[in-house]
Coordinates of C-alpha atoms in Angstrom, one line a residue:
M1 CA 66.5 127.3 55.1
G2 CA 69.0 126.1 57.7
W3 CA 72.2 124.2 57.3
P4 CA 71.8 120.4 57.4
P5 CA 73.1 119.2 60.8
T6 CA 75.9 117.1 59.3
T7 CA 77.1 120.2 57.3
M8 CA 77.2 122.4 60.4
D9 CA 78.9 119.7 62.4
D10 CA 81.5 119.2 59.7
L11 CA 82.1 123.0 59.6
R12 CA 82.4 123.1 63.4
K13 CA 84.9 120.3 63.3
R14 CA 87.0 121.9 60.6
L15 CA 87.1 125.2 62.3
G16 CA 87.8 123.7 65.7
S17 CA 90.6 121.5 64.3
E18 CA 92.3 124.5 62.6
L19 CA 92.0 126.7 65.7
F20 CA 93.4 123.9 67.9
R21 CA 96.3 123.3 65.5
R22 CA 97.2 127.0 65.4
V23 CA 97.2 127.3 69.2
A24 CA 98.5 123.9 70.2
G25 CA 100.9 123.1 67.4
P26 CA 101.4 119.9 65.3
S27 CA 101.8 117.7 68.4
G28 CA 98.8 119.3 70.2
V29 CA 96.6 116.2 70.2
R30 CA 99.3 114.1 71.9
T31 CA 100.1 117.0 74.3
R32 CA 96.5 117.4 75.2
A33 CA 96.2 113.6 75.9
R34 CA 99.3 113.6 78.1
I35 CA 98.1 116.7 80.1
H36 CA 94.5 115.5 80.7
E37 CA 94.9 111.7 80.8
T38 CA 98.1 111.2 82.8
P39 CA 97.2 110.0 86.3
G40 CA 98.6 111.8 89.3
P41 CA 98.1 114.7 91.7
R42 CA 97.6 118.2 90.2
W43 CA 98.3 121.7 91.5
F44 CA 94.7 122.5 91.0
G45 CA 91.6 120.4 91.6
P46 CA 88.7 120.3 89.2
D47 CA 86.7 122.9 91.2
R48 CA 89.4 125.6 91.2
P49 CA 88.7 128.9 89.5
I50 CA 91.9 128.8 87.4
R51 CA 90.5 125.9 85.5
T52 CA 87.3 127.8 84.7
V53 CA 89.2 130.9 83.5
H54 CA 92.0 129.2 81.6
G55 CA 89.6 126.7 79.9
D56 CA 87.4 129.4 78.5
A57 CA 87.4 130.9 75.0
S58 CA 87.7 134.4 76.6
M59 CA 91.5 133.6 76.9
F60 CA 91.8 134.4 73.1
A61 CA 90.9 138.0 73.8
G62 CA 92.7 138.1 77.2
G63 CA 95.9 136.8 75.6
L64 CA 96.0 139.7 73.1
T65 CA 95.3 142.2 75.9
A66 CA 98.1 140.8 78.0
L67 CA 100.6 141.1 75.2
L68 CA 99.7 144.7 74.6
L69 CA 99.8 145.6 78.3
Q70 CA 103.0 143.7 79.0
S71 CA 104.7 145.6 76.2
L72 CA 104.4 148.8 78.2
H73 CA 107.3 147.9 80.5
P74 CA 110.4 149.0 78.6
L75 CA 112.6 146.3 80.1
A76 CA 110.1 143.5 79.5
M77 CA 109.6 144.8 75.9
A78 CA 113.3 144.9 75.3
A79 CA 113.7 141.3 76.4
V80 CA 110.8 140.2 74.2
A81 CA 112.1 142.1 71.1
A82 CA 115.6 140.9 71.4
H83 CA 115.1 137.3 72.5
S84 CA 111.6 135.9 71.9
G85 CA 111.4 135.8 68.1
F86 CA 107.7 136.6 68.3
R87 CA 107.8 138.3 64.9
G88 CA 109.6 135.5 63.1
D89 CA 107.7 132.7 64.7
P90 CA 104.6 134.2 66.4
W91 CA 102.6 130.9 66.2
G92 CA 105.5 129.0 67.8
R93 CA 105.5 131.5 70.7
L94 CA 101.7 131.2 71.1
Q95 CA 101.9 127.4 71.1
R96 CA 104.7 127.4 73.7
T97 CA 102.7 129.8 75.9
S98 CA 99.4 128.0 75.6
T99 CA 101.1 124.6 76.3
F100 CA 102.7 126.1 79.5
L101 CA 99.3 127.4 80.6
A102 CA 97.6 124.1 79.9
V103 CA 100.3 122.0 81.6
T104 CA 100.4 124.1 84.8
T105 CA 96.6 124.5 85.0
F106 CA 95.5 120.9 84.1
G107 CA 98.6 118.7 84.0
T108 CA 100.1 116.6 86.8
A109 CA 102.1 118.3 89.5
E110 CA 105.3 116.8 88.2
D111 CA 104.7 117.9 84.6
A112 CA 103.8 121.4 85.9
R113 CA 107.0 121.6 88.0
L114 CA 109.1 120.5 85.1
A115 CA 107.5 123.1 82.8
A116 CA 108.2 125.9 85.3
E117 CA 111.8 124.7 85.6
R118 CA 112.2 124.9 81.8
V119 CA 110.8 128.4 81.7
R120 CA 113.1 129.5 84.5
A121 CA 116.1 128.1 82.7
V122 CA 115.2 130.1 79.6
H123 CA 114.8 133.2 81.7
E124 CA 118.3 132.8 83.1
R125 CA 119.7 133.1 79.6
V126 CA 117.7 136.2 78.6
R127 CA 119.6 139.4 79.5
G128 CA 120.9 142.4 77.8
T129 CA 120.7 146.2 77.6
T130 CA 118.0 148.5 76.3
S131 CA 118.7 151.1 73.6
D132 CA 119.0 153.8 76.3
G133 CA 121.6 151.7 78.3
R134 CA 119.5 150.1 81.0
A135 CA 120.4 146.5 81.8
Y136 CA 117.7 143.8 82.0
R137 CA 117.4 140.2 82.8
A138 CA 114.3 138.1 82.4
S139 CA 114.8 136.3 85.7
D140 CA 114.6 139.6 87.7
P141 CA 111.7 138.9 90.2
H142 CA 110.5 142.5 89.9
L143 CA 110.2 142.2 86.1
L144 CA 108.6 138.8 86.4
G145 CA 106.1 140.3 88.7
W146 CA 105.1 142.8 86.1
V147 CA 104.6 140.2 83.4
H148 CA 102.5 138.1 85.9
V149 CA 100.2 140.9 87.1
A150 CA 99.6 142.2 83.6
E151 CA 98.7 138.7 82.4
V152 CA 96.5 137.9 85.3
D153 CA 94.7 141.2 85.1
S154 CA 94.1 140.8 81.3
F155 CA 92.8 137.2 81.6
L156 CA 90.5 138.2 84.5
R157 CA 89.1 141.2 82.6
A158 CA 88.4 139.1 79.5
H159 CA 86.7 136.4 81.6
R160 CA 84.5 138.9 83.4
R161 CA 83.4 140.3 80.0
Y162 CA 83.3 137.3 77.7
G163 CA 83.5 134.1 79.9
A164 CA 80.7 131.6 79.5
H165 CA 80.3 131.4 83.2
P166 CA 81.7 134.5 84.9
L167 CA 82.7 134.1 88.5
D168 CA 81.7 136.1 91.6
P169 CA 84.2 138.3 93.4
A170 CA 85.2 135.4 95.7
G171 CA 85.8 133.2 92.6
Y172 CA 88.1 135.8 91.1
D173 CA 89.9 136.2 94.4
G174 CA 90.4 132.5 94.1
Y175 CA 91.7 132.8 90.6
V176 CA 94.3 135.4 91.6
A177 CA 95.4 133.1 94.4
D178 CA 95.6 130.1 92.1
T179 CA 97.8 132.0 89.6
A180 CA 100.1 133.0 92.5
R181 CA 101.1 129.3 92.8
I182 CA 102.4 129.3 89.3
A183 CA 104.0 132.7 89.7
E184 CA 106.1 131.6 92.7
E185 CA 107.4 128.6 90.7
L186 CA 108.6 131.0 88.0
G187 CA 110.4 133.2 90.5
V188 CA 107.9 135.9 91.3
E189 CA 108.2 137.2 94.8
R190 CA 105.1 137.7 96.9
P191 CA 102.6 137.6 94.0
P192 CA 99.1 139.0 94.7
R193 CA 96.5 136.6 96.0
S194 CA 93.3 138.7 95.8
L195 CA 91.7 141.2 93.5
A196 CA 92.6 144.1 95.8
E197 CA 96.2 143.0 95.9
L198 CA 96.3 142.6 92.1
D199 CA 94.9 146.2 91.6
R200 CA 97.5 147.6 94.0
R201 CA 100.4 145.8 92.4
L202 CA 99.3 146.9 88.9
E203 CA 99.1 150.5 90.1
A204 CA 102.5 150.3 91.7
Y205 CA 104.1 149.6 88.3
R206 CA 102.5 152.6 86.6
G207 CA 105.5 154.8 87.2
E208 CA 107.8 152.4 85.3
L209 CA 105.6 152.1 82.2
G210 CA 105.8 153.8 78.9
A211 CA 105.4 152.9 75.2
T212 CA 108.8 152.5 73.5
R213 CA 109.2 152.2 69.7
E214 CA 109.2 148.4 70.1
A215 CA 105.9 148.5 72.1
R216 CA 104.2 150.6 69.4
E217 CA 105.5 148.3 66.7
T218 CA 104.3 145.3 68.6
A219 CA 100.8 146.8 68.9
R220 CA 100.8 147.5 65.1
F221 CA 101.9 144.0 64.4
L222 CA 99.3 142.4 66.7
L223 CA 96.4 144.6 65.7
L224 CA 97.0 145.6 62.0
D225 CA 99.4 143.1 60.5
P226 CA 98.9 139.7 62.2
P227 CA 100.3 136.6 60.4
I228 CA 96.9 135.0 59.8
P229 CA 95.1 133.7 56.6
W230 CA 92.8 136.2 54.9
Q231 CA 89.8 134.1 55.7
A232 CA 90.4 134.7 59.4
R233 CA 91.0 138.5 59.2
A234 CA 87.4 139.6 59.9
P235 CA 86.9 137.5 63.1
Y236 CA 90.4 138.4 64.2
A237 CA 89.6 142.1 63.8
L238 CA 86.6 141.6 66.1
L239 CA 88.9 139.8 68.7
A240 CA 91.5 142.5 68.4
A241 CA 89.0 145.3 68.9
A242 CA 87.7 143.5 72.0
A243 CA 91.3 143.1 73.3
V244 CA 91.9 146.8 72.9
E245 CA 88.7 147.7 74.6
L246 CA 89.7 145.5 77.6
L247 CA 92.9 147.6 78.2
P248 CA 92.8 150.2 80.9
P249 CA 92.3 153.6 79.3
W250 CA 95.8 154.8 80.4
A251 CA 97.4 151.8 78.7
R252 CA 95.5 152.6 75.4
G253 CA 96.7 156.1 75.7
Q254 CA 100.4 155.1 76.2
L255 CA 100.3 152.8 73.2
G256 CA 98.8 155.6 71.0
L257 CA 95.6 153.7 70.4
P258 CA 92.5 155.8 69.9
S259 CA 90.2 156.6 72.8
L260 CA 86.9 154.7 72.5
P261 CA 83.7 156.7 72.8
R262 CA 80.7 154.8 74.2
P263 CA 79.3 153.6 70.9
A264 CA 82.7 152.3 69.8
R265 CA 83.1 150.5 73.2
A266 CA 79.7 148.9 72.8
A267 CA 80.5 147.8 69.3
A268 CA 83.8 146.3 70.4
R269 CA 82.1 144.4 73.2
T270 CA 79.5 143.1 70.7
G271 CA 82.2 142.0 68.4
G272 CA 84.1 140.4 71.3
R273 CA 81.0 138.4 72.2
L274 CA 80.6 137.2 68.6
A275 CA 84.3 136.2 68.3
T276 CA 84.6 134.4 71.6
G277 CA 81.2 132.8 71.1
G278 CA 82.3 131.5 67.7
I279 CA 85.5 130.1 69.1
R280 CA 83.6 128.5 71.9
W281 CA 81.2 126.9 69.4
A282 CA 84.0 125.7 67.1
M283 CA 86.1 124.1 69.9
A284 CA 83.3 122.6 71.9
P285 CA 83.1 118.8 71.9
P286 CA 80.4 117.3 69.7
P287 CA 77.1 116.4 71.4
P288 CA 76.7 112.7 72.3
T289 CA 75.1 110.6 69.6
A290 CA 71.8 109.1 70.5
P291 CA 71.9 105.3 70.3
N292 CA 70.0 103.7 67.5
T293 CA 66.7 102.2 68.5
P294 CA 64.4 99.9 66.6
N295 CA 61.3 101.4 65.1
P296 CA 58.3 101.0 67.5
P297 CA 55.8 98.4 66.4
T298 CA 52.8 99.7 64.5

């Protein structure tokens, strides 16, 4: 016996509302309205690949993958550990990041520019020294470049695997080019503009990467001890397994995560499809209601 349509619709609305509140924060509804309803030119038109990728539920898996991958640069990880407060306020950090992505992808050009300026101002204040004496500053274009390529590579991998409408190679080239527009506003120098450039840039950073104690603790926090209600633990576990499977094998090895034999990879991908499909269902707008019509004459 199936669920009554009204019950399923209520369930979808409750789940979607809770997910949106967690990701967008208490002012998310107002922020969404401002982003999408404010008239004016945008950085990206409605047909641009960045809108397809950043508007898809695969971003939930890709975001986790990006955090794990970004943590492998010791200077980037030191900056996050010392200044971001992600452990004390992980949901706040997620909400700020998701709002920035939404504003720069879908918002007006003026709002996108102001959002990038605010992030740059924050980066200017983030500087310090690692435990082994190396100085870092978040505004360093080279360090910003790592954060950018790790993020774009992760979002792209997730969308290829779990996107509702995966793009062709030309579409993903366009996505990389679109993200370069945002990267330049944040201070990244010569960001990659194609899949081939992205692969080369990611490979060029390999010699600088390695899992510090903070990186391994971050992986443990994200994968084993996330600050989520117990009811969400099972679907989150599916999403986390999918995020780990999306990592390049060398990144999994550096983080001390187990290598995945073929059956485990297949299971992680199945779980990822279930998790992203569930998110997509919960956050989809309701179908239009059919207008009432009088009964036909008998």
